[in-house]
PDB file of C-alpha atoms in Angstrom:
ATOM      1  CA  MET V   1      -0.169   0.091   0.124  1.00  0.00           C
ATOM      2  CA  THR V   2       1.555   3.521  -1.100  1.00  0.00           C
ATOM      3  CA  ILE V   3       1.675   6.053   1.900  1.00  0.00           C
ATOM      4  CA  MET V   4       0.669   9.375   0.804  1.00  0.00           C
ATOM      5  CA  LYS V   5       0.583  12.548   2.192  1.00  0.00           C
ATOM      6  CA  ALA V   6      -1.070  15.710   0.809  1.00  0.00           C
ATOM      7  CA  ASN V   7      -1.738  19.373   1.212  1.00  0.00           C
ATOM      8  CA  CYS V   8      -3.165  21.956  -0.561  1.00  0.00           C
ATOM      9  CA  ASN V   9      -1.577  25.490  -1.278  1.00  0.00           C
ATOM     10  CA  THR V  10      -3.487  28.219  -3.000  1.00  0.00           C
ATOM     11  CA  ALA V  11      -2.810  31.542  -4.576  1.00  0.00           C
ATOM     12  CA  PHE V  12      -6.312  32.467  -3.573  1.00  0.00           C
ATOM     13  CA  SER V  13      -9.097  32.025  -0.744  1.00  0.00           C
ATOM     14  CA  PRO V  14     -12.174  30.990  -2.684  1.00  0.00           C
ATOM     15  CA  MET V  15     -15.569  31.948  -1.487  1.00  0.00           C
ATOM     16  CA  ARG V  16     -18.127  29.441  -0.811  1.00  0.00           C
ATOM     17  CA  ASP V  17     -20.896  29.060  -3.165  1.00  0.00           C
ATOM     18  CA  PRO V  18     -23.867  30.501  -1.382  1.00  0.00           C
ATOM     19  CA  ILE V  19     -26.274  27.730  -2.556  1.00  0.00           C
ATOM     20  CA  ASP V  20     -25.531  24.429  -0.621  1.00  0.00           C
ATOM     21  CA  ARG V  21     -23.838  22.473  -3.308  1.00  0.00           C
ATOM     22  CA  HIS V  22     -22.473  19.237  -1.062  1.00  0.00           C
ATOM     23  CA  PRO V  23     -21.924  16.765  -2.064  1.00  0.00           C
ATOM     24  CA  LEU V  24     -20.335  18.124  -4.946  1.00  0.00           C
ATOM     25  CA  HIS V  25     -20.882  16.346  -8.540  1.00  0.00           C
ATOM     26  CA  ILE V  26     -17.709  15.315 -10.063  1.00  0.00           C
ATOM     27  CA  GLY V  27     -17.490  14.014 -13.905  1.00  0.00           C
ATOM     28  CA  ILE V  28     -14.347  12.249 -15.228  1.00  0.00           C
ATOM     29  CA  VAL V  29     -13.056  12.726 -18.596  1.00  0.00           C
ATOM     30  CA  LEU V  30      -9.989  10.112 -19.538  1.00  0.00           C
ATOM     31  CA  LEU V  31      -7.972  10.577 -22.399  1.00  0.00           C
ATOM     32  CA  VAL V  32      -7.166   7.259 -24.154  1.00  0.00           C
ATOM     33  CA  GLY V  33      -6.894   8.928 -27.525  1.00  0.00           C
ATOM     34  CA  GLY V  34      -3.152   9.244 -28.353  1.00  0.00           C
ATOM     35  CA  GLN V  35      -1.534   7.785 -31.188  1.00  0.00           C
ATOM     36  CA  SER V  36       1.769   7.048 -28.864  1.00  0.00           C
ATOM     37  CA  LYS V  37       3.947   7.712 -31.673  1.00  0.00           C
ATOM     38  CA  ARG V  38       6.983   7.667 -29.619  1.00  0.00           C
ATOM     39  CA  MET V  39       6.079   4.209 -27.866  1.00  0.00           C
ATOM     40  CA  GLY V  40       5.439   2.121 -31.362  1.00  0.00           C
ATOM     41  CA  CYS V  41       2.115   0.344 -29.706  1.00  0.00           C
ATOM     42  CA  ASN V  42      -0.627   1.588 -27.895  1.00  0.00           C
ATOM     43  CA  LYS V  43       0.660   2.127 -24.348  1.00  0.00           C
ATOM     44  CA  GLN V  44      -2.719   1.800 -22.511  1.00  0.00           C
ATOM     45  CA  LEU V  45      -2.960  -1.677 -23.599  1.00  0.00           C
ATOM     46  CA  LEU V  46       0.718  -2.379 -22.418  1.00  0.00           C
ATOM     47  CA  PRO V  47       0.805  -5.344 -19.513  1.00  0.00           C
ATOM     48  CA  TRP V  48       0.510  -4.425 -15.756  1.00  0.00           C
ATOM     49  CA  ARG V  49      -0.596  -6.478 -12.751  1.00  0.00           C
ATOM     50  CA  GLY V  50      -2.008  -9.049 -14.881  1.00  0.00           C
ATOM     51  CA  LYS V  51      -4.137  -6.694 -16.779  1.00  0.00           C
ATOM     52  CA  THR V  52      -3.273  -3.518 -18.574  1.00  0.00           C
ATOM     53  CA  VAL V  53      -1.947  -0.240 -17.649  1.00  0.00           C
ATOM     54  CA  LEU V  54      -5.603   1.367 -18.591  1.00  0.00           C
ATOM     55  CA  ASP V  55      -7.100  -1.246 -15.929  1.00  0.00           C
ATOM     56  CA  ALA V  56      -4.890   0.342 -13.519  1.00  0.00           C
ATOM     57  CA  VAL V  57      -5.758   3.857 -14.426  1.00  0.00           C
ATOM     58  CA  CYS V  58      -9.567   3.009 -14.822  1.00  0.00           C
ATOM     59  CA  GLY V  59      -9.483   1.218 -11.313  1.00  0.00           C
ATOM     60  CA  ALA V  60      -7.826   4.088  -9.584  1.00  0.00           C
ATOM     61  CA  LEU V  61     -10.247   6.671 -10.890  1.00  0.00           C
ATOM     62  CA  GLN V  62     -13.096   4.906 -10.060  1.00  0.00           C
ATOM     63  CA  GLY V  63     -12.118   4.033  -6.410  1.00  0.00           C
ATOM     64  CA  GLY V  64     -10.920   7.201  -6.089  1.00  0.00           C
ATOM     65  CA  TRP V  65     -14.215   8.859  -7.081  1.00  0.00           C
ATOM     66  CA  GLY V  66     -15.935   6.434  -4.953  1.00  0.00           C
ATOM     67  CA  GLY V  67     -19.614   7.651  -4.147  1.00  0.00           C
ATOM     68  CA  GLN V  68     -19.199  10.923  -4.825  1.00  0.00           C
ATOM     69  CA  VAL V  69     -22.422  11.509  -6.358  1.00  0.00           C
ATOM     70  CA  ALA V  70     -23.629   7.578  -6.206  1.00  0.00           C
ATOM     71  CA  SER V  71     -26.553   8.165  -4.382  1.00  0.00           C
ATOM     72  CA  THR V  72     -28.164  10.696  -6.578  1.00  0.00           C
ATOM     73  CA  VAL V  73     -27.119   8.965  -9.938  1.00  0.00           C
ATOM     74  CA  SER V  74     -29.594   6.014 -10.255  1.00  0.00           C
ATOM     75  CA  CYS V  75     -28.783   5.032 -14.039  1.00  0.00           C
ATOM     76  CA  ARG V  76     -24.961   5.870 -14.892  1.00  0.00           C
ATOM     77  CA  LEU V  77     -21.752   7.255 -13.965  1.00  0.00           C
ATOM     78  CA  PRO V  78     -20.387  10.671 -15.158  1.00  0.00           C
ATOM     79  CA  PHE V  79     -17.607   8.790 -16.618  1.00  0.00           C
ATOM     80  CA  VAL V  80     -16.522   9.211 -20.393  1.00  0.00           C
ATOM     81  CA  ALA V  81     -13.555   7.915 -21.894  1.00  0.00           C
ATOM     82  CA  VAL V  82     -12.290   9.371 -25.420  1.00  0.00           C
ATOM     83  CA  THR V  83     -10.438   6.563 -27.528  1.00  0.00           C
ATOM     84  CA  GLY V  84      -9.058   6.708 -30.730  1.00  0.00           C
ATOM     85  CA  ASP V  85      -7.479   4.595 -33.368  1.00  0.00           C
ATOM     86  CA  ASP V  86      -8.037   1.319 -30.931  1.00  0.00           C
ATOM     87  CA  HIS V  87     -11.507   2.401 -29.738  1.00  0.00           C
ATOM     88  CA  GLU V  88     -12.477  -1.695 -30.478  1.00  0.00           C
ATOM     89  CA  LYS V  89      -9.692  -2.686 -27.913  1.00  0.00           C
ATOM     90  CA  LEU V  90     -10.257  -0.089 -25.254  1.00  0.00           C
ATOM     91  CA  GLU V  91     -14.052   0.242 -25.159  1.00  0.00           C
ATOM     92  CA  PRO V  92     -14.437  -3.090 -23.712  1.00  0.00           C
ATOM     93  CA  ILE V  93     -11.906  -2.290 -20.861  1.00  0.00           C
ATOM     94  CA  VAL V  94     -13.455   0.944 -19.845  1.00  0.00           C
ATOM     95  CA  THR V  95     -16.842   0.305 -19.787  1.00  0.00           C
ATOM     96  CA  ASN V  96     -16.053  -2.372 -17.145  1.00  0.00           C
ATOM     97  CA  TYR V  97     -15.198   0.569 -14.760  1.00  0.00           C
ATOM     98  CA  GLY V  98     -18.337   2.506 -15.705  1.00  0.00           C
ATOM     99  CA  PHE V  99     -16.838   4.772 -18.371  1.00  0.00           C
ATOM    100  CA  GLU V 100     -18.865   5.719 -21.644  1.00  0.00           C
ATOM    101  CA  ALA V 101     -16.477   5.442 -24.799  1.00  0.00           C
ATOM    102  CA  LEU V 102     -16.318   8.006 -27.248  1.00  0.00           C
ATOM    103  CA  ARG V 103     -14.527   7.452 -30.411  1.00  0.00           C
ATOM    104  CA  ASN V 104     -12.222  10.536 -31.651  1.00  0.00           C
ATOM    105  CA  ASP V 105     -11.803  10.259 -35.527  1.00  0.00           C
ATOM    106  CA  HIS V 106      -9.282  12.637 -35.549  1.00  0.00           C
ATOM    107  CA  PRO V 107      -6.421  11.961 -32.737  1.00  0.00           C
ATOM    108  CA  GLU V 108      -4.025  13.176 -35.006  1.00  0.00           C
ATOM    109  CA  LEU V 109      -5.579  16.927 -34.058  1.00  0.00           C
ATOM    110  CA  GLY V 110      -4.698  16.880 -30.785  1.00  0.00           C
ATOM    111  CA  GLN V 111      -5.579  16.314 -27.239  1.00  0.00           C
ATOM    112  CA  GLY V 112      -7.617  19.326 -27.369  1.00  0.00           C
ATOM    113  CA  VAL V 113     -10.410  17.760 -29.283  1.00  0.00           C
ATOM    114  CA  SER V 114     -11.016  14.695 -27.115  1.00  0.00           C
ATOM    115  CA  ILE V 115     -10.978  17.169 -24.272  1.00  0.00           C
ATOM    116  CA  ALA V 116     -13.470  18.940 -25.851  1.00  0.00           C
ATOM    117  CA  MET V 117     -15.366  15.828 -26.856  1.00  0.00           C
ATOM    118  CA  GLY V 118     -15.579  14.475 -23.162  1.00  0.00           C
ATOM    119  CA  VAL V 119     -16.698  17.878 -21.640  1.00  0.00           C
ATOM    120  CA  ARG V 120     -19.493  18.301 -24.005  1.00  0.00           C
ATOM    121  CA  HIS V 121     -20.516  14.730 -23.676  1.00  0.00           C
ATOM    122  CA  LEU V 122     -20.609  14.894 -19.840  1.00  0.00           C
ATOM    123  CA  MET V 123     -22.489  18.492 -20.230  1.00  0.00           C
ATOM    124  CA  ASN V 124     -24.961  17.152 -22.461  1.00  0.00           C
ATOM    125  CA  THR V 125     -25.764  14.214 -20.712  1.00  0.00           C
ATOM    126  CA  SER V 126     -25.075  14.306 -17.394  1.00  0.00           C
ATOM    127  CA  SER V 127     -28.116  14.063 -15.171  1.00  0.00           C
ATOM    128  CA  ILE V 128     -27.404  16.467 -12.854  1.00  0.00           C
ATOM    129  CA  PRO V 129     -25.242  20.141 -13.034  1.00  0.00           C
ATOM    130  CA  LEU V 130     -21.679  19.151 -12.344  1.00  0.00           C
ATOM    131  CA  ASP V 131     -19.555  21.204 -10.262  1.00  0.00           C
ATOM    132  CA  GLY V 132     -16.507  19.743 -11.766  1.00  0.00           C
ATOM    133  CA  ILE V 133     -14.500  17.564 -14.176  1.00  0.00           C
ATOM    134  CA  LEU V 134     -11.686  15.560 -13.668  1.00  0.00           C
ATOM    135  CA  CYS V 135      -9.367  15.016 -16.505  1.00  0.00           C
ATOM    136  CA  SER V 136      -7.008  12.377 -16.837  1.00  0.00           C
ATOM    137  CA  VAL V 137      -4.755  10.494 -18.922  1.00  0.00           C
ATOM    138  CA  GLY V 138      -4.729   6.600 -19.553  1.00  0.00           C
ATOM    139  CA  ASP V 139      -1.248   5.706 -19.186  1.00  0.00           C
ATOM    140  CA  GLN V 140      -0.376   6.778 -15.674  1.00  0.00           C
ATOM    141  CA  PRO V 141       0.058   3.092 -14.243  1.00  0.00           C
ATOM    142  CA  LEU V 142       1.139   4.085 -10.661  1.00  0.00           C
ATOM    143  CA  LEU V 143      -1.874   6.341 -10.201  1.00  0.00           C
ATOM    144  CA  THR V 144      -3.955   5.031  -7.252  1.00  0.00           C
ATOM    145  CA  SER V 145      -7.242   5.766  -5.770  1.00  0.00           C
ATOM    146  CA  ALA V 146      -5.782   7.315  -2.726  1.00  0.00           C
ATOM    147  CA  VAL V 147      -4.335  10.232  -5.099  1.00  0.00           C
ATOM    148  CA  VAL V 148      -7.944  10.595  -6.899  1.00  0.00           C
ATOM    149  CA  HIS V 149      -9.703  10.714  -3.587  1.00  0.00           C
ATOM    150  CA  GLU V 150      -7.203  13.592  -2.254  1.00  0.00           C
ATOM    151  CA  VAL V 151      -7.688  15.676  -5.627  1.00  0.00           C
ATOM    152  CA  ILE V 152     -11.298  15.628  -5.282  1.00  0.00           C
ATOM    153  CA  ARG V 153     -11.244  16.162  -1.423  1.00  0.00           C
ATOM    154  CA  ALA V 154      -9.017  19.218  -2.050  1.00  0.00           C
ATOM    155  CA  PHE V 155     -11.500  20.634  -4.766  1.00  0.00           C
ATOM    156  CA  ASN V 156     -14.344  20.192  -2.193  1.00  0.00           C
ATOM    157  CA  GLU V 157     -12.086  21.866   0.445  1.00  0.00           C
ATOM    158  CA  ASN V 158     -11.671  24.833  -1.549  1.00  0.00           C
ATOM    159  CA  PHE V 159     -14.725  24.979  -3.721  1.00  0.00           C
ATOM    160  CA  HIS V 160     -15.439  27.626  -6.229  1.00  0.00           C
ATOM    161  CA  PRO V 161     -16.580  27.403  -9.753  1.00  0.00           C
ATOM    162  CA  LYS V 162     -12.967  28.743 -10.627  1.00  0.00           C
ATOM    163  CA  THR V 163     -10.939  26.286  -8.373  1.00  0.00           C
ATOM    164  CA  ILE V 164      -8.334  24.216 -10.261  1.00  0.00           C
ATOM    165  CA  VAL V 165      -6.477  21.562  -8.380  1.00  0.00           C
ATOM    166  CA  VAL V 166      -3.329  20.094  -9.658  1.00  0.00           C
ATOM    167  CA  PRO V 167      -1.372  17.542  -8.199  1.00  0.00           C
ATOM    168  CA  HIS V 168       2.318  17.608  -7.606  1.00  0.00           C
ATOM    169  CA  TYR V 169       4.698  14.684  -6.999  1.00  0.00           C
ATOM    170  CA  GLY V 170       7.282  13.703  -4.993  1.00  0.00           C
ATOM    171  CA  ALA V 171      10.358  15.602  -3.950  1.00  0.00           C
ATOM    172  CA  ASN V 172      10.731  17.585  -6.942  1.00  0.00           C
ATOM    173  CA  TYR V 173       7.011  18.655  -6.845  1.00  0.00           C
ATOM    174  CA  HIS V 174       6.839  18.084 -10.653  1.00  0.00           C
ATOM    175  CA  SER V 175       2.931  18.740 -11.729  1.00  0.00           C
ATOM    176  CA  GLY V 176       0.995  16.148 -13.162  1.00  0.00           C
ATOM    177  CA  ASN V 177      -2.596  14.648 -13.660  1.00  0.00           C
ATOM    178  CA  PRO V 178      -5.300  14.045 -12.963  1.00  0.00           C
ATOM    179  CA  VAL V 179      -6.549  17.783 -12.986  1.00  0.00           C
ATOM    180  CA  LEU V 180      -9.875  18.973 -11.747  1.00  0.00           C
ATOM    181  CA  PHE V 181     -11.564  21.927 -13.347  1.00  0.00           C
ATOM    182  CA  GLY V 182     -14.554  23.896 -11.757  1.00  0.00           C
ATOM    183  CA  SER V 183     -17.555  24.335 -13.828  1.00  0.00           C
ATOM    184  CA  HIS V 184     -16.331  27.865 -14.739  1.00  0.00           C
ATOM    185  CA  TRP V 185     -13.864  26.145 -17.352  1.00  0.00           C
ATOM    186  CA  PHE V 186     -15.970  23.910 -19.061  1.00  0.00           C
ATOM    187  CA  ASP V 187     -16.648  26.288 -21.862  1.00  0.00           C
ATOM    188  CA  TYR V 188     -12.720  26.800 -21.811  1.00  0.00           C
ATOM    189  CA  LEU V 189     -11.901  23.156 -22.084  1.00  0.00           C
ATOM    190  CA  GLN V 190     -14.212  22.916 -25.221  1.00  0.00           C
ATOM    191  CA  GLN V 191     -11.837  25.399 -26.930  1.00  0.00           C
ATOM    192  CA  ILE V 192      -8.495  24.080 -26.221  1.00  0.00           C
ATOM    193  CA  GLN V 193      -6.503  23.486 -29.509  1.00  0.00           C
ATOM    194  CA  GLY V 194      -3.713  21.167 -30.153  1.00  0.00           C
ATOM    195  CA  ASP V 195      -1.954  18.897 -27.721  1.00  0.00           C
ATOM    196  CA  GLN V 196      -1.433  21.210 -24.717  1.00  0.00           C
ATOM    197  CA  GLY V 197      -4.462  20.385 -22.896  1.00  0.00           C
ATOM    198  CA  GLY V 198      -5.253  21.883 -19.678  1.00  0.00           C
ATOM    199  CA  LYS V 199      -2.175  23.212 -19.364  1.00  0.00           C
ATOM    200  CA  THR V 200      -3.450  26.548 -21.620  1.00  0.00           C
ATOM    201  CA  ILE V 201      -5.798  27.203 -18.626  1.00  0.00           C
ATOM    202  CA  ILE V 202      -3.408  26.373 -15.899  1.00  0.00           C
ATOM    203  CA  HIS V 203      -0.673  28.347 -16.875  1.00  0.00           C
ATOM    204  CA  GLY V 204      -3.170  31.235 -18.372  1.00  0.00           C
ATOM    205  CA  ASP V 205      -6.547  32.554 -17.136  1.00  0.00           C
ATOM    206  CA  GLY V 206      -6.954  29.913 -14.560  1.00  0.00           C
ATOM    207  CA  LYS V 207      -3.389  30.366 -13.042  1.00  0.00           C
ATOM    208  CA  ALA V 208      -4.528  32.437 -10.015  1.00  0.00           C
ATOM    209  CA  HIS V 209      -7.328  29.897  -9.215  1.00  0.00           C
ATOM    210  CA  VAL V 210      -4.792  26.627  -9.321  1.00  0.00           C
ATOM    211  CA  VAL V 211      -4.835  24.719  -5.807  1.00  0.00           C
ATOM    212  CA  LYS V 212      -1.633  23.063  -5.546  1.00  0.00           C
ATOM    213  CA  LEU V 213      -1.817  19.492  -4.036  1.00  0.00           C
ATOM    214  CA  TRP V 214       1.191  17.802  -2.808  1.00  0.00           C
ATOM    215  CA  ILE V 215       1.584  14.006  -3.295  1.00  0.00           C
ATOM    216  CA  SER V 216       4.664  12.925  -1.425  1.00  0.00           C
ATOM    217  CA  ASP V 217       5.108   9.619  -3.454  1.00  0.00           C
ATOM    218  CA  ASP V 218       6.457  10.195  -6.770  1.00  0.00           C
ATOM    219  CA  ILE V 219       3.944   8.392  -8.506  1.00  0.00           C
ATOM    220  CA  GLY V 220       2.683  10.705 -11.204  1.00  0.00           C
ATOM    221  CA  ASP V 221       4.945   9.321 -14.075  1.00  0.00           C
ATOM    222  CA  ASP V 222       3.402   8.409 -17.572  1.00  0.00           C
ATOM    223  CA  ILE V 223       4.506   6.705 -20.360  1.00  0.00           C
ATOM    224  CA  ASP V 224       5.657   8.158 -23.149  1.00  0.00           C
ATOM    225  CA  THR V 225       8.674   5.626 -24.708  1.00  0.00           C
ATOM    226  CA  PRO V 226       9.758   2.195 -24.096  1.00  0.00           C
ATOM    227  CA  ASP V 227      12.317   3.390 -21.746  1.00  0.00           C
ATOM    228  CA  ASP V 228       9.668   4.969 -19.608  1.00  0.00           C
ATOM    229  CA  PHE V 229       7.995   1.680 -19.496  1.00  0.00           C
ATOM    230  CA  GLU V 230      10.876  -0.316 -18.482  1.00  0.00           C
ATOM    231  CA  ARG V 231      11.750   2.001 -15.681  1.00  0.00           C
ATOM    232  CA  LEU V 232       7.900   2.151 -14.493  1.00  0.00           C
ATOM    233  CA  LYS V 233       7.983  -1.789 -14.322  1.00  0.00           C
ATOM    234  CA  HIS V 234      10.568  -1.807 -11.591  1.00  0.00           C
ATOM    235  CA  ARG V 235       8.155  -0.128  -9.667  1.00  0.00           C
ATOM    236  CA  GLU V 236       4.820  -2.622 -10.813  1.00  0.00           C
ATOM    237  CA  SER V 237       4.667  -4.403  -7.382  1.00  0.00           C
ATOM    238  CA  GLU V 238       4.046  -0.889  -5.574  1.00  0.00           C
ATOM    239  CA  ALA V 239       0.361  -0.112  -3.950  1.00  0.00           C
ATOM    240  CA  LEU V 240      -0.503  -3.887  -4.275  1.00  0.00           C
TER     241      LEU V 240
END
């Protein structure tokens, strides 16, 4: 079991919504449509702990999200996974964890298209208004449900529609995923271009509203190259 310690640092003190919004309603957009050009194969389908990297990520997201809105959603979870070229292989994995799979037919246009698709779909189909959307990636095999839970907890404790929670991992304090955006940013997320993803908001208009969450364990790495995967395989037994 990974031991995690976290605290929040924020550049502002958000005021509470005058309407009692608790429990806050959080959706998840999982990005699994990357073309894995540097990897040479679909990194989400690489073997990990007897299943796949994507299984590990989906399990962490599902477990960390827990019962955030389970008591008010009777039909389906507000989870969407945006796939790409390997939709037929990815869909059965993500649906097993409660995600609805959407196919991005143009993954070559960059991550921004997938984010926009996922956010738009949640906004149009969620049975309740969402207070925030957690954006995650499918190639972060060391992600734990504890990290996801802490990101959501930090959002609850610092709630404002403009709040953005960004985890920072390890002694080097490097920023990573998943990132939770308050509802103010939903329209912005649908306008992102290219491969920058949410960074355009985090380092732009949203900078003053970022809550920095420190995760003491260095478990935020994702997989970009074969060397990355070989390095992470040495840590495969962690958090078991």
